[in-house]
CSV table of C-alpha atoms in Angstrom, one decimal:
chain,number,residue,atom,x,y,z
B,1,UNK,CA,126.7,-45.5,-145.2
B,2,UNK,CA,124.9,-45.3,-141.9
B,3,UNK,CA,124.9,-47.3,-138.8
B,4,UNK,CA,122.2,-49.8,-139.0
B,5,UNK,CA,120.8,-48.3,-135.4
B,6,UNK,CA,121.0,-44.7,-137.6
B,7,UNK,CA,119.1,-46.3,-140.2
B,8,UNK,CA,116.4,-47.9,-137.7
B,9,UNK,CA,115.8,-44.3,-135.9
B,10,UNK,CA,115.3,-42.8,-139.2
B,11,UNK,CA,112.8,-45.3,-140.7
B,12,UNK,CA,110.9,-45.5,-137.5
B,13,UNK,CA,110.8,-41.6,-137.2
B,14,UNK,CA,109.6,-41.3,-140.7
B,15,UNK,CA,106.9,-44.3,-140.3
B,16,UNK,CA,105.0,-42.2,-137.3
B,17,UNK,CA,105.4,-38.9,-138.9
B,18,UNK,CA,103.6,-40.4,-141.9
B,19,UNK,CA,101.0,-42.2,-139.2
B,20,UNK,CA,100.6,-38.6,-137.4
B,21,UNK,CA,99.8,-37.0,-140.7
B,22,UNK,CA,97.2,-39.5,-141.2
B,23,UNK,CA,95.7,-39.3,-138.7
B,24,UNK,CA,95.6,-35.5,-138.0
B,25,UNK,CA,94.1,-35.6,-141.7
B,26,UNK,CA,91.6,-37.6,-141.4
B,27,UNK,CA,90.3,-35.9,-137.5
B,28,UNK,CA,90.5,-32.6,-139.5
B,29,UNK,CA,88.1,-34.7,-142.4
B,30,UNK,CA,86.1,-35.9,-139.8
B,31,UNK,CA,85.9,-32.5,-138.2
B,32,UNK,CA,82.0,-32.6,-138.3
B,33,UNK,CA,81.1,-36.4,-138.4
B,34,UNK,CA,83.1,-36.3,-135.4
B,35,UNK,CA,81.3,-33.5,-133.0
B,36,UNK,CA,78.9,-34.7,-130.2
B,37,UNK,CA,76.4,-31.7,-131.2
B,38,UNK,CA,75.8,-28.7,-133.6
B,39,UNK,CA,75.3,-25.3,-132.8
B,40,UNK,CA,72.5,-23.2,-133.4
B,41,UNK,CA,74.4,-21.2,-136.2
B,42,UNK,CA,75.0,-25.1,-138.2
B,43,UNK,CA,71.1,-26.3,-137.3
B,44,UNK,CA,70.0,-23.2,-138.8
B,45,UNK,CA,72.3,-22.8,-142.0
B,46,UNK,CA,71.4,-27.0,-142.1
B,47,UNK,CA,68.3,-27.9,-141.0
B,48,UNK,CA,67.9,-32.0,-140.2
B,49,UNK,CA,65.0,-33.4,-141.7
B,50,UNK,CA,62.1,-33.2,-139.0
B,51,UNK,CA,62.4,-37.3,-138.2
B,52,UNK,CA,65.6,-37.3,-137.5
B,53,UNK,CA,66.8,-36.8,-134.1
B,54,UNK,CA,70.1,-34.6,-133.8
B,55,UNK,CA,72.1,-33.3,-131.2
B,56,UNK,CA,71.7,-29.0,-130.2
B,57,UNK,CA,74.8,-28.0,-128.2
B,58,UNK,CA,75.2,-24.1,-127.0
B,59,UNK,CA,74.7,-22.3,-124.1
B,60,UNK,CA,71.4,-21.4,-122.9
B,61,UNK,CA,70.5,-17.5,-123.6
B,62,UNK,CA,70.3,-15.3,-120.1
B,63,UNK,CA,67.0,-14.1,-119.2
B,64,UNK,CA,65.3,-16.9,-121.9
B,65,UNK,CA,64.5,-20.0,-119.3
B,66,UNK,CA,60.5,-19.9,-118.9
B,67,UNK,CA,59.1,-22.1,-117.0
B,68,UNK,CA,55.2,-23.5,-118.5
B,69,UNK,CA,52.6,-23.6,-116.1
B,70,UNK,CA,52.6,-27.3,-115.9
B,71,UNK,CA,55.8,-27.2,-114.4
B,72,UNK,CA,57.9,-30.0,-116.2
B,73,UNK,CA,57.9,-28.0,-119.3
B,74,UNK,CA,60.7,-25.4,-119.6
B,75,UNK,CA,61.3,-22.6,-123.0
B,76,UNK,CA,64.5,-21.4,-123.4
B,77,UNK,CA,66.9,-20.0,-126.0
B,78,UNK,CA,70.4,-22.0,-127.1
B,79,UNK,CA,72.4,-19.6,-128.8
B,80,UNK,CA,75.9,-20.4,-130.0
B,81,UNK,CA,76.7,-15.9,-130.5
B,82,UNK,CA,75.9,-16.4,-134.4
B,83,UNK,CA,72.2,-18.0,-134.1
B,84,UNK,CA,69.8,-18.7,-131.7
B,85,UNK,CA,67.4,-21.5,-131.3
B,86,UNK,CA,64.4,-21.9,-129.5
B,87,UNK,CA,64.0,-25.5,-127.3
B,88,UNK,CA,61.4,-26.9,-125.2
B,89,UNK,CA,61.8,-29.6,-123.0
B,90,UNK,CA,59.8,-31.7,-120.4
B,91,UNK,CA,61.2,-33.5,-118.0
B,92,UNK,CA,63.9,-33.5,-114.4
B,93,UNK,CA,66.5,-30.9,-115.3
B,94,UNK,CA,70.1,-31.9,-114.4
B,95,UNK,CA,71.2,-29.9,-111.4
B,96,UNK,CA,73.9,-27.4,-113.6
B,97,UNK,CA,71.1,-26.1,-116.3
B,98,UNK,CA,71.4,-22.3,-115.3
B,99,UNK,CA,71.3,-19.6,-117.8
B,100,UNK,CA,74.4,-18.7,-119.2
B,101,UNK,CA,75.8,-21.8,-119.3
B,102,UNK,CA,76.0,-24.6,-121.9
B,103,UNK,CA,73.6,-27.7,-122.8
B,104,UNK,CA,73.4,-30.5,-125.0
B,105,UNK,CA,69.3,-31.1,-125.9
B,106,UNK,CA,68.3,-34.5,-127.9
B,107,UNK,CA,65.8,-33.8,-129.9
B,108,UNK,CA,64.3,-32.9,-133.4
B,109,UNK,CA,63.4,-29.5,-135.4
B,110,UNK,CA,59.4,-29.1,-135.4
B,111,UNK,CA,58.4,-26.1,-137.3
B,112,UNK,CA,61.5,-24.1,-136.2
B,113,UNK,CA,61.3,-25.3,-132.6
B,114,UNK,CA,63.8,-27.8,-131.5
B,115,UNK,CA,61.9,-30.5,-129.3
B,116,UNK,CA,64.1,-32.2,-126.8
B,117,UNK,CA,63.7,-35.6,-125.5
B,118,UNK,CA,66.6,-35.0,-123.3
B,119,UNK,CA,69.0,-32.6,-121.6
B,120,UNK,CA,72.6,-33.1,-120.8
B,121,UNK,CA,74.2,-30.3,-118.7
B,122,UNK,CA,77.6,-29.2,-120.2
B,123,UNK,CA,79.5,-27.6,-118.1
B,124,UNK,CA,82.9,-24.9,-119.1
B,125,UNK,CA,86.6,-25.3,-118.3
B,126,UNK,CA,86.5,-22.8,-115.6
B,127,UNK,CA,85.9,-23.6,-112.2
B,128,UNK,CA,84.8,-21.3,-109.3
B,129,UNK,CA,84.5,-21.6,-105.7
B,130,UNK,CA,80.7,-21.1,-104.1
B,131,UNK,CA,82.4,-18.4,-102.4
B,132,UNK,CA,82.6,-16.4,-105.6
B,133,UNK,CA,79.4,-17.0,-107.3
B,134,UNK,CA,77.9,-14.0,-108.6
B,135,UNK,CA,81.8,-12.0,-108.6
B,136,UNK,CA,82.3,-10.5,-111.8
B,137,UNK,CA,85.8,-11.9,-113.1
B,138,UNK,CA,87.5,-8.6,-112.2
B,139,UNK,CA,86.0,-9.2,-108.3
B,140,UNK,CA,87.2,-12.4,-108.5
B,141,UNK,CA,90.7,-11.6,-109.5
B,142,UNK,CA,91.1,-8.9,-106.7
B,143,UNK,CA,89.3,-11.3,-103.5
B,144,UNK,CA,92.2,-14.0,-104.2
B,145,UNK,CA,94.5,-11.6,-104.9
B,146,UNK,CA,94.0,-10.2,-101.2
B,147,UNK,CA,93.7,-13.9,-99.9
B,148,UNK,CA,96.8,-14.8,-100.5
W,1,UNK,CA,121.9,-44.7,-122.7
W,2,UNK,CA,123.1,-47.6,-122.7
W,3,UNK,CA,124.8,-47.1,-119.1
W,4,UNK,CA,122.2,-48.4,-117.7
W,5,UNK,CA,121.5,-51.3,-120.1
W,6,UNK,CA,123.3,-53.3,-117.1
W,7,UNK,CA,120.6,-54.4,-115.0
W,8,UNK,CA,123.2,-55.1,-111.9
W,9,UNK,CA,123.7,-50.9,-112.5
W,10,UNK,CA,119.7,-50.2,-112.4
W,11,UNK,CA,118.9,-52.5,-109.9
W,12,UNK,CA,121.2,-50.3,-107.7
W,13,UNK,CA,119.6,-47.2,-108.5
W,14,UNK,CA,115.9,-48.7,-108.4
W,15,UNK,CA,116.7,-50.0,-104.1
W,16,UNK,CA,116.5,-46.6,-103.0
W,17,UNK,CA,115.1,-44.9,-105.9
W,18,UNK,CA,111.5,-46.9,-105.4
W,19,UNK,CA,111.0,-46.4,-101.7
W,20,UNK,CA,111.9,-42.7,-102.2
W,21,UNK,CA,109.5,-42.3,-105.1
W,22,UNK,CA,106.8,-44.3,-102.7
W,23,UNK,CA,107.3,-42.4,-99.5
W,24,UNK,CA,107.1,-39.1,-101.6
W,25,UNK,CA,103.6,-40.3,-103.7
W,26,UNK,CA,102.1,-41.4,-100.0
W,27,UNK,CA,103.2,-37.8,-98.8
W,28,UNK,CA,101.8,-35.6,-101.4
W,29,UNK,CA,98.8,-37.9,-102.9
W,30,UNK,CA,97.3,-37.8,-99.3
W,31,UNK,CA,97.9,-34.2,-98.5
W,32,UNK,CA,96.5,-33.0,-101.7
W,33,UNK,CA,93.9,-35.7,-101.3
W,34,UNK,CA,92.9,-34.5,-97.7
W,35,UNK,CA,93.3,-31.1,-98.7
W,36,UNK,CA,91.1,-31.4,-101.9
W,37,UNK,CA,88.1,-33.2,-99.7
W,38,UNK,CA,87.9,-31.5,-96.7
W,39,UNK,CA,89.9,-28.3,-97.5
W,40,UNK,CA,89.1,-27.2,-100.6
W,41,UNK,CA,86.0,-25.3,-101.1
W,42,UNK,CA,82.9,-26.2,-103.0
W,43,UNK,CA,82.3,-25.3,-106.4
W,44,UNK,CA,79.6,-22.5,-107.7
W,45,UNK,CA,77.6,-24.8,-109.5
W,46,UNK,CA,78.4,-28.3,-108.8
W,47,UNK,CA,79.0,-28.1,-105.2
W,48,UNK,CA,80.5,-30.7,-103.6
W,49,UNK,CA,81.1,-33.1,-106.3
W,50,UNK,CA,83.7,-31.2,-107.7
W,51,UNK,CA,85.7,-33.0,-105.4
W,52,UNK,CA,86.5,-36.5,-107.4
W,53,UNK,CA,88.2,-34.1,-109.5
W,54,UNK,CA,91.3,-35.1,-107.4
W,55,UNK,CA,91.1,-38.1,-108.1
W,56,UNK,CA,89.4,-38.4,-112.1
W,57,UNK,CA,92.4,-35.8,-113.0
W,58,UNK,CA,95.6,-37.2,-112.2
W,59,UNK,CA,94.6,-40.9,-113.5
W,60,UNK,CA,93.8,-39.3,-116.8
W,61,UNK,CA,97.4,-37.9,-116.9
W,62,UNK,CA,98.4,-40.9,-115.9
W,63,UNK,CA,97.2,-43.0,-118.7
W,64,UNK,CA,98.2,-40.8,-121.4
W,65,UNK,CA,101.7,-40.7,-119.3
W,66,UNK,CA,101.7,-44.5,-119.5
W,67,UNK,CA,101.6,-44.4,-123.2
W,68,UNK,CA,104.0,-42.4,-123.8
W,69,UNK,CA,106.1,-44.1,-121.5
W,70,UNK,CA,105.2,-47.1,-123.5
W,71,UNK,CA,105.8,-45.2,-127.0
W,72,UNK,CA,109.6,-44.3,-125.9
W,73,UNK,CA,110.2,-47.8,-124.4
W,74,UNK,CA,109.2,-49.0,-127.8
W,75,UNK,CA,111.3,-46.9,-129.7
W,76,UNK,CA,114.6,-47.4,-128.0
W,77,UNK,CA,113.4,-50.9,-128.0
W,78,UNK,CA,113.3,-51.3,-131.4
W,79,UNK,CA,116.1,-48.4,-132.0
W,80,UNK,CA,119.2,-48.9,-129.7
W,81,UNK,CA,118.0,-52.3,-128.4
W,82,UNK,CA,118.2,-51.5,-125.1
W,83,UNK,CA,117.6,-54.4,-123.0
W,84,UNK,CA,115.7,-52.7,-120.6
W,85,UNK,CA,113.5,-51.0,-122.8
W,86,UNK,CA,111.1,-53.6,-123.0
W,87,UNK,CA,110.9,-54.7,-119.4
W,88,UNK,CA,109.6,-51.3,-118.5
W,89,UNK,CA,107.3,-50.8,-121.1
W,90,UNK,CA,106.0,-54.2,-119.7
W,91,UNK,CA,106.0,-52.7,-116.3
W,92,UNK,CA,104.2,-49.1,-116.9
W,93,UNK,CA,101.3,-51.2,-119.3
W,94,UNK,CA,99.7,-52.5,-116.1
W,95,UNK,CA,99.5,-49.6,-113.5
W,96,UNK,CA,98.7,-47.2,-116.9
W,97,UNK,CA,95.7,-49.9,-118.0
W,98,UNK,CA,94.7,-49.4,-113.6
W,99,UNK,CA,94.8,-45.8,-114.1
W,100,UNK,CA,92.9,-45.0,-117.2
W,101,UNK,CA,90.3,-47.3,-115.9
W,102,UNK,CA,90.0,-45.3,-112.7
W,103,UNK,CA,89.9,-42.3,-114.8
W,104,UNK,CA,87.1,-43.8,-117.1
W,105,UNK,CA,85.1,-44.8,-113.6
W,106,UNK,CA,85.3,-41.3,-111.9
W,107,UNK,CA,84.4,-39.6,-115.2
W,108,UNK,CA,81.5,-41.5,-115.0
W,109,UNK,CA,80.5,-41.4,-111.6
W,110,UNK,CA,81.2,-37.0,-112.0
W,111,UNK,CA,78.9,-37.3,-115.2
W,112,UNK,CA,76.0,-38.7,-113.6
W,113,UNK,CA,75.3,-35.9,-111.3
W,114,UNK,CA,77.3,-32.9,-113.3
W,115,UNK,CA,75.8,-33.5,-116.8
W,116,UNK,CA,73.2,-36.0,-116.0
W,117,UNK,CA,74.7,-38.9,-117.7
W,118,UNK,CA,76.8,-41.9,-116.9
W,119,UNK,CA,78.3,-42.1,-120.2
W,120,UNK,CA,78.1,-40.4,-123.9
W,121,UNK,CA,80.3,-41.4,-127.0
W,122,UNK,CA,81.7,-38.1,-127.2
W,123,UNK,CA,85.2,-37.7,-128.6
W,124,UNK,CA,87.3,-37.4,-125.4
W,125,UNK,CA,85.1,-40.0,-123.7
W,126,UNK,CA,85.1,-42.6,-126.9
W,127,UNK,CA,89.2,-41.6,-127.4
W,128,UNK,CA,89.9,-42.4,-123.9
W,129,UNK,CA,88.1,-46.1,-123.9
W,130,UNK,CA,90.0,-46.6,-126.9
W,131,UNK,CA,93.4,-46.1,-124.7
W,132,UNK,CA,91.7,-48.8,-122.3
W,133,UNK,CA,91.3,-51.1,-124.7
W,134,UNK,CA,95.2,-50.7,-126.4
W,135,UNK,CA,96.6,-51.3,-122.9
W,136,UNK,CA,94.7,-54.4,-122.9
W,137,UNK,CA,95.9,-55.1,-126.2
W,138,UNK,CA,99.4,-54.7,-125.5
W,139,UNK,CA,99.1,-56.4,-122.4
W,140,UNK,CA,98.6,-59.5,-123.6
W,141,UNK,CA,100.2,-59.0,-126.6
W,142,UNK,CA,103.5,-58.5,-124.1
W,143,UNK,CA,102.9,-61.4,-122.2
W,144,UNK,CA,102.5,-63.8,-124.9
W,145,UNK,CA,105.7,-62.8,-126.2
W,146,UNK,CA,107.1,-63.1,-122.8
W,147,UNK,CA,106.1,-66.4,-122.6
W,148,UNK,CA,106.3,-68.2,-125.9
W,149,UNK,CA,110.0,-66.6,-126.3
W,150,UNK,CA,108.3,-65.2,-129.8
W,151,UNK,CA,109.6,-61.5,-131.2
W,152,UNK,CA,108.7,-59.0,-129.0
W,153,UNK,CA,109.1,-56.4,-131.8
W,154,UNK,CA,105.1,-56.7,-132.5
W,155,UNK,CA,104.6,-55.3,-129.0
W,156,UNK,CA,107.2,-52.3,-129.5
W,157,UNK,CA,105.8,-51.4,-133.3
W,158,UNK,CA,101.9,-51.7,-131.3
W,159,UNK,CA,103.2,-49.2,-128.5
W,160,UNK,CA,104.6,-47.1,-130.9
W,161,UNK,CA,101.6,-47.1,-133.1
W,162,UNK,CA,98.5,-47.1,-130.4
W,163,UNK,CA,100.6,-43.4,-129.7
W,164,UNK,CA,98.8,-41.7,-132.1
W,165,UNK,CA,95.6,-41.8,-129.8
W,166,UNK,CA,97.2,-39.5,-127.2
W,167,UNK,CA,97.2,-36.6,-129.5
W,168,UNK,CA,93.7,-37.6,-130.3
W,169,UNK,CA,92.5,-37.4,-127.1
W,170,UNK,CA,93.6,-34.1,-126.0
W,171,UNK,CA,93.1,-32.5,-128.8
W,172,UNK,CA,89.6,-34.3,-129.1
W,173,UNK,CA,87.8,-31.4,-126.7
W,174,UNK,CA,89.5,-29.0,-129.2
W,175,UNK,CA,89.1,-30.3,-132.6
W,176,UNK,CA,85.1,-31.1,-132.1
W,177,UNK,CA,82.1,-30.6,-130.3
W,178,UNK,CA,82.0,-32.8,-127.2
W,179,UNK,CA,80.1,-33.3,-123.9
W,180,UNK,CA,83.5,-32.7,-122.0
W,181,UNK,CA,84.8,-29.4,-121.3
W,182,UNK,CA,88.4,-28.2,-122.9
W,183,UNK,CA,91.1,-28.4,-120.5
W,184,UNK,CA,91.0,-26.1,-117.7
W,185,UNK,CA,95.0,-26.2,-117.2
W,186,UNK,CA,97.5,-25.9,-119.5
W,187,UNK,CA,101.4,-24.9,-119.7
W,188,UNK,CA,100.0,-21.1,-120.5
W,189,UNK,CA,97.6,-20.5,-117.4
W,190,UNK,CA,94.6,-21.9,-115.7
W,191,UNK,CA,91.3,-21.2,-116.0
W,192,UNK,CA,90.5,-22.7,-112.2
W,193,UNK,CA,90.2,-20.5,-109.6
W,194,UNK,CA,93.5,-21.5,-107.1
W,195,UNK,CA,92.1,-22.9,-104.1
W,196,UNK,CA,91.0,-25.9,-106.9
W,197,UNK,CA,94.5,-25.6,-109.1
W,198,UNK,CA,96.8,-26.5,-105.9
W,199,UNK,CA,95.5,-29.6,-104.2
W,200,UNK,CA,94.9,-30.6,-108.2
W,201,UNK,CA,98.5,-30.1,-108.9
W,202,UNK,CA,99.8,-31.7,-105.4
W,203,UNK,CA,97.6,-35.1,-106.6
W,204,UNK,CA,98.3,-35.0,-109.9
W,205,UNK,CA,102.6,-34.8,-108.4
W,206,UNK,CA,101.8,-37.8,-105.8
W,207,UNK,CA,99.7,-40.4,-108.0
W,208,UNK,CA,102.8,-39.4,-110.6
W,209,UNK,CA,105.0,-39.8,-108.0
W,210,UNK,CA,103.6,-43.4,-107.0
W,211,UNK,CA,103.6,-44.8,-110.7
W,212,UNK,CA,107.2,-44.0,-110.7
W,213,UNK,CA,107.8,-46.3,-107.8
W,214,UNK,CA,105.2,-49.0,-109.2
W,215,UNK,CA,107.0,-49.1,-112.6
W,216,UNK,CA,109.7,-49.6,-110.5
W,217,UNK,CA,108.7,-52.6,-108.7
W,218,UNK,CA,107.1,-54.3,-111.2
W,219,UNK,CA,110.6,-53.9,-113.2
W,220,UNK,CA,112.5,-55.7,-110.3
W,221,UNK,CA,109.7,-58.4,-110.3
W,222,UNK,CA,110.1,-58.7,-114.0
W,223,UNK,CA,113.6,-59.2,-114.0
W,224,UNK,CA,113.7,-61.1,-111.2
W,225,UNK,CA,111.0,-63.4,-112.8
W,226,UNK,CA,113.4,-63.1,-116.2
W,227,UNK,CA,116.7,-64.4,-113.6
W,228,UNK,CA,114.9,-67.1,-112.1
W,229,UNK,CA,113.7,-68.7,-115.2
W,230,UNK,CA,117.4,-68.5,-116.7
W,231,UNK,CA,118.7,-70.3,-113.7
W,232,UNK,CA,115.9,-72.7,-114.0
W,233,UNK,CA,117.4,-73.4,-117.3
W,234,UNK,CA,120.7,-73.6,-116.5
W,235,UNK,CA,119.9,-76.1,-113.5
W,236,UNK,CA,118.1,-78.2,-116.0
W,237,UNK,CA,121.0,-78.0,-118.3
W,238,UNK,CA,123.8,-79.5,-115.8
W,239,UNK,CA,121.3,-81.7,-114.6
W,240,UNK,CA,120.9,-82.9,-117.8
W,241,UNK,CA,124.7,-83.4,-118.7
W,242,UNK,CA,125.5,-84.9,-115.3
W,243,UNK,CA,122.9,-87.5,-116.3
């Protein structure tokens, strides 16, 4: 027979293993409900209806930003490495849209073109002084490497 | 465990535990902090507003710290009865609600500038108002028990439960799509260049090292609060017989 402080570890271990389960299962379930944006390779294998305003998250192709004479409007390329997706936006550009690194447009799909109505900067994990701009990653390495 | 169940016994240890907790957070929160603004350089593409990161980074931590200080309060709480358990749960909810609220508030003042938005329900930025609005659910869920006498056990079994959104919100960068970048440091390596990592990791050791010695205090205050009240009752008591 167990202690009764044995037998209040045990139930209360096996009550929030079952709760963790749940709710892993149901963030795995809600996997795509759940996501901010889609990627190009998603937009193209499901295109939204053309009303209906959606989310394009990627990172914006080198060499594609192209600036419209008007100069508000600016053509790029969002490509998540599967598929690519042409956007064109007019309006103020946060400060971080730079090729080659990510974005979040707000828009819809107009005969293969996604329109944005706005454009969220999104920037990556990895963080890199002004010093180093423009150092390949192997450059990089090697300047703090003698710095230290 | 249950060595310290005496509060005589932890009071001991908490007199020169707290200030030396304190004197180390002021120590290395300000370094870092000084050596974060002024010190550390500027970033490639955000410049100088990589900065709050000093600041926006260790409160995150310490919110989700909070929690699962809460969690194993709870659970020895509700296990092994300890007596203390539940008077420091009490005392980490507060400084963990302050904390994830600062975090929530440099997020958004980074966001404005970085992504070009105050806010975005995204799944790290949705999990971790969630954890906001659990501290202020167990807040007052703690204090009404504290004050009407009533089972504290609903309190415990919330901690233990609300737990479930830690996971959720570091994973949340992981599992889907969001606004927020994935972590850039984890128990395998960093993906920040160093002259960022070490003033990060100094703050991130003196805001921890500051919550220790609040959680501290706020236990002494608690159980002093709890002492008072008991010799209220007594007083009345005698009072009351002598009559």
């Amino acid at each position: 027979m167990l202690k009764p402080k044995h037998q209040r570890m045990v139930l209360l271990a096996a009550a929030l293993t079952a709760l963790l389960a749940a709710v892993l299962i149901a963030a795995w379930a809600l996997r795509h409900q759940a996501s901010y944006f889609y990627v190009p390779s998603e937009i193209k294998a499901h295109p939204p209806e053309a009303d209906r305003s959606v989310r394009l998250g990627g990172m914006v192709r080198r060499g594609s930003v192209h600036n419209e004479a008007d100069g508000v409007t600016v053509d790029f390329i969002v490509s998540d490495g599967r598929a690519d997706v042409p956007v064109r936006f007019a309006g103020i550009r946060p400060a971080l849209f730079v090729e080659g690194s990510g974005v979040v447009a707000e828009g819809h799909m107009v005969q293969g073109r996604f329109e944005a109505d706005n454009l969220l900067a999104k920037h990556d994990e990895k963080y890199v002084p002004r010093e180093m701009a423009g150092m390949t990653a192997e450059q990089a390495r090697q300047t703090v490497a003698q710095t230290k | 465990m249950h060595a310290y169940a005496n509060p005589a016994r932890f009071l001991r240890i908490a007199r020169w535990l707290m200030p030396a907790l304190l004197a180390g957070g002021i120590v290395f929160a300000g370094g870092a902090l000084a050596w974060g603004l002024f010190y550390a350089p500027a970033e490639r593409l955000q410049g100088e507003t990589v900065r709050i990161i000093y600041l926006h980074v260790p409160s995150a931590w310490l919110g989700m710290l909070g929690w699962g200080g809460i969690a194993a309060a709870s659970f020895a709480e509700i296990v092994w009865r300890h007596p203390l358990a539940g008077v420091a749960a009490r005392a980490i909810a507060v400084p963990g609600a302050v904390f994830t609220a600062i975090c929530l508030a440099t997020g958004s003042l980074w966001g404005r500038p970085a992504w070009g938005t105050w806010w975005v329900w995204d799944g790290r930025l949705t999990s971790m108002l969630v954890l906001l609005l659990l501290y202020a659910g167990y807040i007052a869920l703690a204090a009404a028990a504290a004050a009407s006498g009533a089972n504290r056990r609903v309190a415990a079994v919330f901690g233990l439960v609300g737990a479930v959104n830690i996971p959720i919100i570091h994973y949340s960068v992981i599992w889907w799509n969001t606004l927020h970048q994935p972590p850039s440091l984890s128990l395998s390596g960093s993906s920040m260049a160093p002259g960022f990592m070490w003033p990060l990791l100094g703050s991130t050791l003196g805001f921890t090292l500051l919550f220790g010695a609040v959680v501290l205090m706020r236990m002494r205050m608690l159980l002093a609060g709890a002492q008072a009240d008991s010799r209220l009752r007594r007083k009345a008591l005698s009072a009351g017989e002598a009559a």
